[in-house]
Tab-separated table of C-alpha atoms and ligand atoms in Angstrom:
chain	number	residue	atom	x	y	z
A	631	UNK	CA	0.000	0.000	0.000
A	632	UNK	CA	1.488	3.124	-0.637
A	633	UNK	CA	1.368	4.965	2.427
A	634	UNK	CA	4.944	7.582	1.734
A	635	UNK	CA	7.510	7.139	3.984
A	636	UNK	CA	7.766	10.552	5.484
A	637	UNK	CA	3.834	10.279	6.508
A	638	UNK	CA	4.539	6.408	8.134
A	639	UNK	CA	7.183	8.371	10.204
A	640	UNK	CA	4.424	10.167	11.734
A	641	UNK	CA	2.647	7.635	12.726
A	642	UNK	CA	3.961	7.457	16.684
A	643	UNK	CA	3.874	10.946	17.059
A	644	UNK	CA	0.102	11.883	15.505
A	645	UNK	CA	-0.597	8.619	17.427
A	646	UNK	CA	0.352	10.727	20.693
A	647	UNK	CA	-1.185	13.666	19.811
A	648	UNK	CA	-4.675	11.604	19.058
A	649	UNK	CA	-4.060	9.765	22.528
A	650	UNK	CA	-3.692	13.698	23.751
A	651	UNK	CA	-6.917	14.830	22.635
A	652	UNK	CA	-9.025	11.759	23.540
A	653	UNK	CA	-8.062	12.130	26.941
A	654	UNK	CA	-9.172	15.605	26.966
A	655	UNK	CA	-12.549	16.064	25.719
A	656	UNK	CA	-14.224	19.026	25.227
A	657	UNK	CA	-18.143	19.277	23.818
A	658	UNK	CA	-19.645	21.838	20.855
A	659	UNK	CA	-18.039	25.057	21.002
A	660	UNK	CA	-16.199	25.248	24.359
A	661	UNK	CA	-13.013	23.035	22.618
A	662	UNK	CA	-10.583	25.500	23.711
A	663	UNK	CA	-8.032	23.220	24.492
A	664	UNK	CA	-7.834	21.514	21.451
A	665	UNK	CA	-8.402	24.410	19.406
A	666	UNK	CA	-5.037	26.377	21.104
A	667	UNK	CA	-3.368	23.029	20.671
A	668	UNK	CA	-4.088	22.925	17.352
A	669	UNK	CA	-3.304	26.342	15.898
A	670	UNK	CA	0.217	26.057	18.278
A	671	UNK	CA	0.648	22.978	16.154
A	672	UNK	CA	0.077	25.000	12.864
A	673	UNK	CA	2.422	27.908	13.536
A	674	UNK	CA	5.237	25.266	14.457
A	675	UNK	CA	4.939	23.661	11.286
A	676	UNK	CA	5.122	26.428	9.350
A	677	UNK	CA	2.127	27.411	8.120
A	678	UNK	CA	1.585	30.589	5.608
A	679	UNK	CA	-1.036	31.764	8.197
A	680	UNK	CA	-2.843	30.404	10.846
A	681	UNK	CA	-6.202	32.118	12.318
A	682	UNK	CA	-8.271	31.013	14.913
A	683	UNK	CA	-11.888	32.177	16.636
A	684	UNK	CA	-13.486	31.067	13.469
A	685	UNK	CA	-17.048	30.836	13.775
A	686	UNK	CA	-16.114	31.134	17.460
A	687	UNK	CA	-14.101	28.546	18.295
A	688	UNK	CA	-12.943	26.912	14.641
A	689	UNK	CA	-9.390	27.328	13.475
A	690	UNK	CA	-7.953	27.443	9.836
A	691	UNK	CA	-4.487	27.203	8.878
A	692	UNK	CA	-3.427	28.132	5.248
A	693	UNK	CA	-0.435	26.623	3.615
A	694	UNK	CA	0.929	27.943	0.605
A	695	UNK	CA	2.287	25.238	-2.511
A	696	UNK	CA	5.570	25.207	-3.807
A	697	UNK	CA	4.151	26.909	-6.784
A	698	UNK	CA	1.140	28.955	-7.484
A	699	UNK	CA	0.315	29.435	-10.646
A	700	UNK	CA	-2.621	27.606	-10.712
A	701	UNK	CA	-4.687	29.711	-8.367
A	702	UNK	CA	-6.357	27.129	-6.799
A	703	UNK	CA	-7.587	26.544	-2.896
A	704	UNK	CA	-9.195	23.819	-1.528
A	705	UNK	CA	-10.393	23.137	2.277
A	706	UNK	CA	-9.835	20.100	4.091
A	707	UNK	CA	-11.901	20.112	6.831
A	708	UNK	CA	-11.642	17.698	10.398
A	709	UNK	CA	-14.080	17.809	13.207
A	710	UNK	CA	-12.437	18.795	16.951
A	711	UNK	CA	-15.522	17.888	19.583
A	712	UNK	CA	-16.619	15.495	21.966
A	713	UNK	CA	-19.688	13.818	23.151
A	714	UNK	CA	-21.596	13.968	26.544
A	715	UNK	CA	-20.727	10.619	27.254
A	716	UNK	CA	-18.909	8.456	29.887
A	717	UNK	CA	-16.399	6.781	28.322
A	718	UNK	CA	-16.006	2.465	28.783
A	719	UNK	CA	-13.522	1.984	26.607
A	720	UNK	CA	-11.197	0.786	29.411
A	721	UNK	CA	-7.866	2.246	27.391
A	722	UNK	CA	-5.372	3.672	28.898
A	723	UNK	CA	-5.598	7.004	26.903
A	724	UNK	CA	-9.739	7.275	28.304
A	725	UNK	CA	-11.204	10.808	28.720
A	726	UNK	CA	-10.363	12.040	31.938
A	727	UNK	CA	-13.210	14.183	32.282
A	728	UNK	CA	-16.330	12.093	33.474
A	729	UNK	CA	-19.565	12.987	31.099
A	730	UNK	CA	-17.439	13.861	28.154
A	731	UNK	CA	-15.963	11.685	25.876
A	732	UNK	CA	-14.034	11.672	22.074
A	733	UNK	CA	-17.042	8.539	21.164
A	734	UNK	CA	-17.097	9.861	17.387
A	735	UNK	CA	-13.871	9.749	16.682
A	736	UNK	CA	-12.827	13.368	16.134
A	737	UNK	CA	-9.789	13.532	18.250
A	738	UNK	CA	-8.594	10.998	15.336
A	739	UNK	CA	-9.569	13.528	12.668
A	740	UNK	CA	-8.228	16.304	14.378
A	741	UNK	CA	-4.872	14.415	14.366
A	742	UNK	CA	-4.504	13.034	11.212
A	743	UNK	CA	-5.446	16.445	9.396
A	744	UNK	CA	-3.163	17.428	11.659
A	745	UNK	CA	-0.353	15.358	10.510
A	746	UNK	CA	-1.114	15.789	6.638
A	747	UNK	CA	-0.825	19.572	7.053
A	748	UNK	CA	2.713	19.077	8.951
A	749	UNK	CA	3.733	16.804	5.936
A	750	UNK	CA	2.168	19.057	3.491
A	751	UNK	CA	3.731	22.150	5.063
A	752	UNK	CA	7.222	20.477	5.052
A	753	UNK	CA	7.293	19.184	0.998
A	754	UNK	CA	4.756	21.948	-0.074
A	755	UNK	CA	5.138	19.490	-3.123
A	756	UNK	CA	1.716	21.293	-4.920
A	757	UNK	CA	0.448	23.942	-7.203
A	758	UNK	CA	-1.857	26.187	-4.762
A	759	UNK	CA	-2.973	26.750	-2.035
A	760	UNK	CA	-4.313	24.108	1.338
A	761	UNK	CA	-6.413	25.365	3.907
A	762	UNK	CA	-6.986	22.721	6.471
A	763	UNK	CA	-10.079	23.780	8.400
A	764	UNK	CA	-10.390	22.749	12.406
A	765	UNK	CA	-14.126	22.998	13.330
A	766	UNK	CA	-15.696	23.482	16.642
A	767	UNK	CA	-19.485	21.744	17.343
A	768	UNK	CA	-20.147	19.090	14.559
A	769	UNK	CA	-22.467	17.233	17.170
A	770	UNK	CA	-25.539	19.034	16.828
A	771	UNK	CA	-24.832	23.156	17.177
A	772	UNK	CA	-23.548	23.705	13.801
A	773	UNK	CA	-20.376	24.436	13.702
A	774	UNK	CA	-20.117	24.056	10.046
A	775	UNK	CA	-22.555	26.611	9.542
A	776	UNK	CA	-20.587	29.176	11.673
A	777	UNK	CA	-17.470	28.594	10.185
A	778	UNK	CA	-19.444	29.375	6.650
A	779	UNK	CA	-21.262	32.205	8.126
A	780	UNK	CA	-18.400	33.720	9.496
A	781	UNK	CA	-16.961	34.452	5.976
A	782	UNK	CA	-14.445	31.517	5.942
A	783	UNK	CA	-14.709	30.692	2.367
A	784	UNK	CA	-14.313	34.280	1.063
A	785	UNK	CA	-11.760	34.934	3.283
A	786	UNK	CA	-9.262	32.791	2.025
A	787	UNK	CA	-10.707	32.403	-1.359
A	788	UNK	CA	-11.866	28.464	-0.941
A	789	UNK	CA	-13.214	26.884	-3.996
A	790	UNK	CA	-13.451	23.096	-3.033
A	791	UNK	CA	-13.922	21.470	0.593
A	792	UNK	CA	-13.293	17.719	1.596
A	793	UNK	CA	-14.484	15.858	4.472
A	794	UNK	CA	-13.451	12.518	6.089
A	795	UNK	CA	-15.408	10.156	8.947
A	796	UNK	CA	-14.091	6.977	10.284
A	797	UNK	CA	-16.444	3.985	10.077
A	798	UNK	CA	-16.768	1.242	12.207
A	799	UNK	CA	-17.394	-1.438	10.351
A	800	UNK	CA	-15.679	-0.432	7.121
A	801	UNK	CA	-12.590	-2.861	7.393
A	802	UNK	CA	-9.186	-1.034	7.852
A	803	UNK	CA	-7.889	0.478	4.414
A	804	UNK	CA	-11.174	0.546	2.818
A	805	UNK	CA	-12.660	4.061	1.803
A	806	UNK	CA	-16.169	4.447	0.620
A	807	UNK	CA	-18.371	7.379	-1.088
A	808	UNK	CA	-20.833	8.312	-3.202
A	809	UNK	CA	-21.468	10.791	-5.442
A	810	UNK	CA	-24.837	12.604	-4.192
A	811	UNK	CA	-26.996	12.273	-1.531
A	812	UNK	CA	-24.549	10.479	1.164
A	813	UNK	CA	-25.979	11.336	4.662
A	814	UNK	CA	-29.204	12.654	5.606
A	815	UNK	CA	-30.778	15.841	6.410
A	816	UNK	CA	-31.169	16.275	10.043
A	817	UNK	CA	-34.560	17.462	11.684
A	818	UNK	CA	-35.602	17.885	15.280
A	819	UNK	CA	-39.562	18.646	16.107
A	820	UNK	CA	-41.372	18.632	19.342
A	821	UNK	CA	-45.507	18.301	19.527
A	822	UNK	CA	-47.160	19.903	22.352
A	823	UNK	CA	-50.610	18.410	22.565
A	824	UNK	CA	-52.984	20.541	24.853
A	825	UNK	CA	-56.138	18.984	25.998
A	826	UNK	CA	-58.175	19.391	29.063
A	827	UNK	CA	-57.012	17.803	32.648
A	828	UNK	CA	-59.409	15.608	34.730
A	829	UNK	CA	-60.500	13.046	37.356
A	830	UNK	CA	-59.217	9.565	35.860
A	831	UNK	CA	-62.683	8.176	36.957
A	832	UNK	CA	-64.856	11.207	34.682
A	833	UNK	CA	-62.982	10.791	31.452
A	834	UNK	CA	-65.856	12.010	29.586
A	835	UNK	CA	-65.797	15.403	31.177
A	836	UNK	CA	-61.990	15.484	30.387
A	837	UNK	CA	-59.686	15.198	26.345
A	838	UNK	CA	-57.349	12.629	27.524
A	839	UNK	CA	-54.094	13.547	26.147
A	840	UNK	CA	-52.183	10.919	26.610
A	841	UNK	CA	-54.909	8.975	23.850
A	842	UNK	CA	-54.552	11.868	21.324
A	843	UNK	CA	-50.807	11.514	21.794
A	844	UNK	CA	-51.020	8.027	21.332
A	845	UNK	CA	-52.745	8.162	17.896
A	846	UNK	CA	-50.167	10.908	16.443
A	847	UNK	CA	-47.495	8.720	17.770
A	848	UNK	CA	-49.268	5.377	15.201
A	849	UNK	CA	-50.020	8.150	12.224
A	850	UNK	CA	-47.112	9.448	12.174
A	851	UNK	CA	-46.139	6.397	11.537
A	852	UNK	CA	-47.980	6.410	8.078
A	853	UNK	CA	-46.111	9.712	6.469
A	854	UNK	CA	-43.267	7.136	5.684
A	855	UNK	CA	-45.288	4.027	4.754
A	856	UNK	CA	-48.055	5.614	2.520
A	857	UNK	CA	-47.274	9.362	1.738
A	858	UNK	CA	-43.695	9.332	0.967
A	859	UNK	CA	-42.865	8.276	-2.747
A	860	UNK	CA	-41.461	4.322	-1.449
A	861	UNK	CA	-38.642	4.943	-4.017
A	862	UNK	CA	-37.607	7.878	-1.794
A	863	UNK	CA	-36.213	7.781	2.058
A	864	UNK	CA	-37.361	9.702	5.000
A	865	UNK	CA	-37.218	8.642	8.694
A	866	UNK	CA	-39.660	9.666	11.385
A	867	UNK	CA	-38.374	8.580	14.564
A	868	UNK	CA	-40.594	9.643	18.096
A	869	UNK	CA	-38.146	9.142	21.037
A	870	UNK	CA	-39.998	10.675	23.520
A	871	UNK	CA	-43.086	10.619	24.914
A	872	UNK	CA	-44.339	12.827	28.059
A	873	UNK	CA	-47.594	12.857	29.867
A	874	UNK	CA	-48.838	12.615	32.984
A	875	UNK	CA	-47.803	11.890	36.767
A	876	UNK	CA	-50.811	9.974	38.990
A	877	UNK	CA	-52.832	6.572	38.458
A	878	UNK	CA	-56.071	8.641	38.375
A	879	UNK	CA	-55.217	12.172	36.872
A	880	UNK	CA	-55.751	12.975	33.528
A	881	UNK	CA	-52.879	15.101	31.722
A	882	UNK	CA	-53.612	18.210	30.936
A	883	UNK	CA	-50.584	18.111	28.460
A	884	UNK	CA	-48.682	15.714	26.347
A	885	UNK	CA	-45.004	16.377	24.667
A	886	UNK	CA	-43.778	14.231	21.625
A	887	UNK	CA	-40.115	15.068	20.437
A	888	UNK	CA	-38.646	13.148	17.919
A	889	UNK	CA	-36.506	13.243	14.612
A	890	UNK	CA	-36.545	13.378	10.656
A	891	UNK	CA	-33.936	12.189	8.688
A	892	UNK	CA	-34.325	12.238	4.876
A	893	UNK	CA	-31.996	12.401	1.381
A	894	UNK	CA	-33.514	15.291	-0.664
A	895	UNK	CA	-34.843	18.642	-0.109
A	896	UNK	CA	-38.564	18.362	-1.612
A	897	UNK	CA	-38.896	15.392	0.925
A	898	UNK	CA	-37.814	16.965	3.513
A	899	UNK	CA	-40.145	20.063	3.327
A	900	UNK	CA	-42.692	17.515	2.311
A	901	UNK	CA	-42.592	15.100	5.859
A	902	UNK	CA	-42.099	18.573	7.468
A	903	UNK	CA	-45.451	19.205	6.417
A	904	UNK	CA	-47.088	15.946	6.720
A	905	UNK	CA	-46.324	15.572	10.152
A	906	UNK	CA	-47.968	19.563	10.925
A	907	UNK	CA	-50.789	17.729	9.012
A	908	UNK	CA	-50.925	15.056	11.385
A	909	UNK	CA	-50.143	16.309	14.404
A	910	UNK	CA	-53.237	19.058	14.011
A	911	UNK	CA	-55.743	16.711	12.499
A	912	UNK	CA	-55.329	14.219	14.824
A	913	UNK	CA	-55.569	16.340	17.830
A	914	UNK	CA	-58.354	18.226	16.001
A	915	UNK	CA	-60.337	14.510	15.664
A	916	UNK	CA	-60.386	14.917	19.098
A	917	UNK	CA	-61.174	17.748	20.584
A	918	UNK	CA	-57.399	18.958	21.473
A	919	UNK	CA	-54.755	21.070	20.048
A	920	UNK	CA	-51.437	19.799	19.042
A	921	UNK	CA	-48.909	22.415	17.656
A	922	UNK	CA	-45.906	21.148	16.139
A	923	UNK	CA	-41.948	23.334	16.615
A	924	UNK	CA	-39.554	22.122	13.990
A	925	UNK	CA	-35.979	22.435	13.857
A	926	UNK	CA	-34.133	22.434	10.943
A	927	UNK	CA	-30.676	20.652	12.524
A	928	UNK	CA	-28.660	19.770	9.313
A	929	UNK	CA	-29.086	19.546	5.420
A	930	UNK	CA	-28.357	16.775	2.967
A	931	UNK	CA	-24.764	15.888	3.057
A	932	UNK	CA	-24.580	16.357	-0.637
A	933	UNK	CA	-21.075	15.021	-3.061
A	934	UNK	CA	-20.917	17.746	-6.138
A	935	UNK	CA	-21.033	14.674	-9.302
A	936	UNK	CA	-17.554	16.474	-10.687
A	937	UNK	CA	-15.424	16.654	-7.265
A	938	UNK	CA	-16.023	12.979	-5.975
A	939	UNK	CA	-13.736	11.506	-8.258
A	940	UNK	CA	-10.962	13.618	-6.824
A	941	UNK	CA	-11.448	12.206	-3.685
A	942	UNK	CA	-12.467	8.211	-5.228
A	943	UNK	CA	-8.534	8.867	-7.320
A	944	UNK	CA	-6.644	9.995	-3.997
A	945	UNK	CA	-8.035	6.800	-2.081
A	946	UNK	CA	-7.563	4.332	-4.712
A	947	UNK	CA	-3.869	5.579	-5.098
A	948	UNK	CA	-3.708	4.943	-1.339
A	949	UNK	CA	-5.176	1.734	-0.894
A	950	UNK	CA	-6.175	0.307	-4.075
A	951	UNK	CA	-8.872	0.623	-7.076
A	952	UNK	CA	-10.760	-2.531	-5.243
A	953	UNK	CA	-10.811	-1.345	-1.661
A	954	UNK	CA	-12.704	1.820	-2.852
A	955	UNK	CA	-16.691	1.362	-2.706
A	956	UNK	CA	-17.566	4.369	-4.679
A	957	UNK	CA	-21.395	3.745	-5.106
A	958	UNK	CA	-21.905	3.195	-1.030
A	959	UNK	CA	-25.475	3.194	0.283
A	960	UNK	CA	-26.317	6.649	1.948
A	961	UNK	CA	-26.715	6.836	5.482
A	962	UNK	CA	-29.718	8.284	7.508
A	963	UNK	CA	-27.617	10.026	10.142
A	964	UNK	CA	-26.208	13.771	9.652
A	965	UNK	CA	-23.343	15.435	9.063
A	966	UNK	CA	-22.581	19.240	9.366
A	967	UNK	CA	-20.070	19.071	6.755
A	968	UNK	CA	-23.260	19.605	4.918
A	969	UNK	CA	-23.027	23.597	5.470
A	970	UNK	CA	-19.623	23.640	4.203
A	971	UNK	CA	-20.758	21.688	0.484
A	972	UNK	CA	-23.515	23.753	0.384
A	973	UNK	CA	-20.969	26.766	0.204
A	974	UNK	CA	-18.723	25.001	-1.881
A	975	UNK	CA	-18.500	21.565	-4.577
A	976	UNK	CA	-16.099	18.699	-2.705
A	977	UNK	CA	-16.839	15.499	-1.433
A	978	UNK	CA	-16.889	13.739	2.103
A	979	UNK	CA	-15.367	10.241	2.372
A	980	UNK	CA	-15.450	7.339	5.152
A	981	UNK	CA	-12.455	6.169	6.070
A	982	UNK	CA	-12.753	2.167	7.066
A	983	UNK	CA	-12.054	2.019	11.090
A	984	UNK	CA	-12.617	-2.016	11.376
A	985	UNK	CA	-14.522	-3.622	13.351
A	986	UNK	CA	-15.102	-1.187	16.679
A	987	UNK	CA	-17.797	-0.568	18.731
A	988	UNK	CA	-19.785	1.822	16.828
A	989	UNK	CA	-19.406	5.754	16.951
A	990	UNK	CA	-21.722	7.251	19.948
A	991	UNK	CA	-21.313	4.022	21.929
A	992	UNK	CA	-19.526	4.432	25.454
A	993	UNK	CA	-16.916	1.678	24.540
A	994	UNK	CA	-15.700	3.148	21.021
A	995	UNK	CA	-11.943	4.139	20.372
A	996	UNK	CA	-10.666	5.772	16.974
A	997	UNK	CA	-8.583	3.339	15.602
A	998	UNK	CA	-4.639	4.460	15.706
A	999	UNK	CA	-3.952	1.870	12.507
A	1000	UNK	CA	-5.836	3.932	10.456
A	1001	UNK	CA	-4.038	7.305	10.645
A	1002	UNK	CA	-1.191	6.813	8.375
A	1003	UNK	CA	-3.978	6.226	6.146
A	1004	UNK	CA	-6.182	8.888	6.500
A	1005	UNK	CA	-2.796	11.262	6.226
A	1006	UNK	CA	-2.302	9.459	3.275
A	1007	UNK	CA	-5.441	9.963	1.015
A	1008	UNK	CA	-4.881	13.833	2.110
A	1009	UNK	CA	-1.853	14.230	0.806
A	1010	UNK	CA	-2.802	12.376	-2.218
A	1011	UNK	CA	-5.754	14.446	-2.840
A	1012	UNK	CA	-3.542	17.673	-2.431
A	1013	UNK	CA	-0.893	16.556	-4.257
A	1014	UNK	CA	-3.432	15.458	-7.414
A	1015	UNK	CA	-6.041	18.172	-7.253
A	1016	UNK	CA	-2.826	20.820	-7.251
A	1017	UNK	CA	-0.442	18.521	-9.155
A	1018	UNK	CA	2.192	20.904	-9.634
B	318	NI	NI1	-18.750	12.342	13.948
């Protein structure tokens, strides 16, 4: 495989600086730590320029090509934070900061972007420009989006942005993609049902709540199974489900949160409305009010049809035409990344972790194999997409 020599001699030291980071985790924004560590790291390898408090905590470091005539930039882009989790894991590098825990792996992005832009900034063996992008709050407050909406791609005149997740799973120098649709857009909605409270024993004086609830919970059910096209995808998942406090008191109230994951944007705002539909009609059937708050969390994690093949190249001359699955099925979580390819064409990649506990699970470790490979495919993709 041809992992080059200079980025195998990394391998210890990113491997410390991963251990580093994954045993201090910090959540969303407040990553501090690891962003100071990281833009330290930048300036002592060199880099052109290296700003931080992007989109408040996010940090990019530009580094300049042996030669630039060809006027190009692109982004790489790692996530830095954590999950509110208590790590299992039992390894010796474990979070040391109970409730908080590196259980998606981005401590090993951090790290091996890391390490590609100390080898990148040491041969500068491109045409262009590299600006590796360190973001703050993938898990769920959009850190993408203020990294975007702080002017980042303007700023330093980006014109293509890569991604990379590890996958559990995925055996160990495998890489897989898609061109389009590869993870879901990411919806969060809460129904407040409002009926009228009573004696448990004089239900016909009262609008039991918890029974209106109830039936929005089964026809919700039916937006997926008979309104959506069933050569689309769409996921309507209730999670929660709150009512009530005695044996013999009718709830006043009833709260129903949930979440919508789909693969397009005309099914998204089409479940979106389906389930206002629902939630109103049913209550409505029955005397009560239900009024539905939706959140838009993430879009469709969308690969531009003309960048993928960048990214499919750089892996393939990593690990091999055959351990590349460049037609992979989509998957119906999120990604925040999302923001950034809405801003500008690129392509997000997983990276094959092996078979690990899954991401979000209390036992999960990023796999330390993996990063010369993960260095690998972005120096590859640097040193093709700016061949100088
Ligand atoms: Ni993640």
């Amino acid at each position: 495989m041809p992992i080059v020599n200079r980025i195998a001699a990394l391998h210890d030291e990113v491997t410390a600086w991963r251990r580093d980071l994954h045993e201090h985790p910090e959540l969303q924004f407040d990553v501090h730590r690891t962003a100071g560590i990281v833009a330290d790291k930048l300036k002592e390898f060199g880099c052109d320029e290296v700003v931080t408090g992007i989109g408040r905590t996010g940090v990019v470091g530009i580094i300049k090509g042996a030669k630039s005539s060809s006027g190009k930039v692109i982004g790489l882009r790692a996530d830095m934070d954590a999950l509110p989790l208590t790590e299992m894991s039992g390894k010796p590098h474990a979070s040391k900061i109970p409730g908080k825990m590196h259980a998606c792996g981005h401590d090993g992005h951090t790290a091996m972007l890391l390490g590609a832009a100390k080898y990148l900034a040491e041969t500068r063996n491109f045409d262009g420009t590299v600006a590796v992008i360190f973001q703050p709050a993938e898990e769920g407050e959009k850190g993408g989006q203020a990294m975007v909406d702080d002017g980042m791609m303007e700023r330093f005149g980006i014109q293509e942005v890569y991604g990379m997740h590890n996958a559990p799973g995925l055996p160990v120098g495998a890489f897989a993609l898609r061109p389009g649709p590869l993870l879901a857009a990411v919806d969060n909605f809460t129904i407040h049902v409002e009926g009228k409270g009573g004696h448990a024993a004089k239900p016909h004086l009262a609008i039991d709540t918890v029974l209106v609830a109830s039936h929005i919970v089964t026809a919700a059910q039916s937006i997926v199974a008979r309104n959506v096209n069933p050569l689309e995808n769409a996921v309507v998942s209730i999670c929660a489900f709150n009512a009530g406090f005695a044996n013999n008191v009718i709830p006043q109230t009833a709260e129903l949160r949930g979440t919508v994951r789909t693969l397009s944007a005309e099914v998204r705002a089409f479940v979106e409305k389906r389930l206002r539909e629902v939630a109103e009609g049913t209550a409505a059937l029955f005397g009560a009010k239900a009024t539905l708050t939706y959140e838009h969390v993430v879009p469709v994690t969308v690969n531009d049809e003309a960048k993928t093949p960048f990214a499919v190249e750089a892996a393939a001359a990593v690990v091999g035409e055959a351990s590349v699955d460049r037609d992979a099925t989509p998957v119906m979580g999120g990604e925040d990344f999302s923001y950034m390819l809405n801003a500008r064409p690129g392509a997000f990649i997983f990276i094959g972790q092996g078979d690990t506990a899954s991401v979000h699970h209390p036992a999960y470790d990023f796999n330390d194999e993996i990063i010369p490979i993960g260095m690998s495919y972005w120096a590859k993709l640097v040193e093709s997409r700016l061949a100088a």
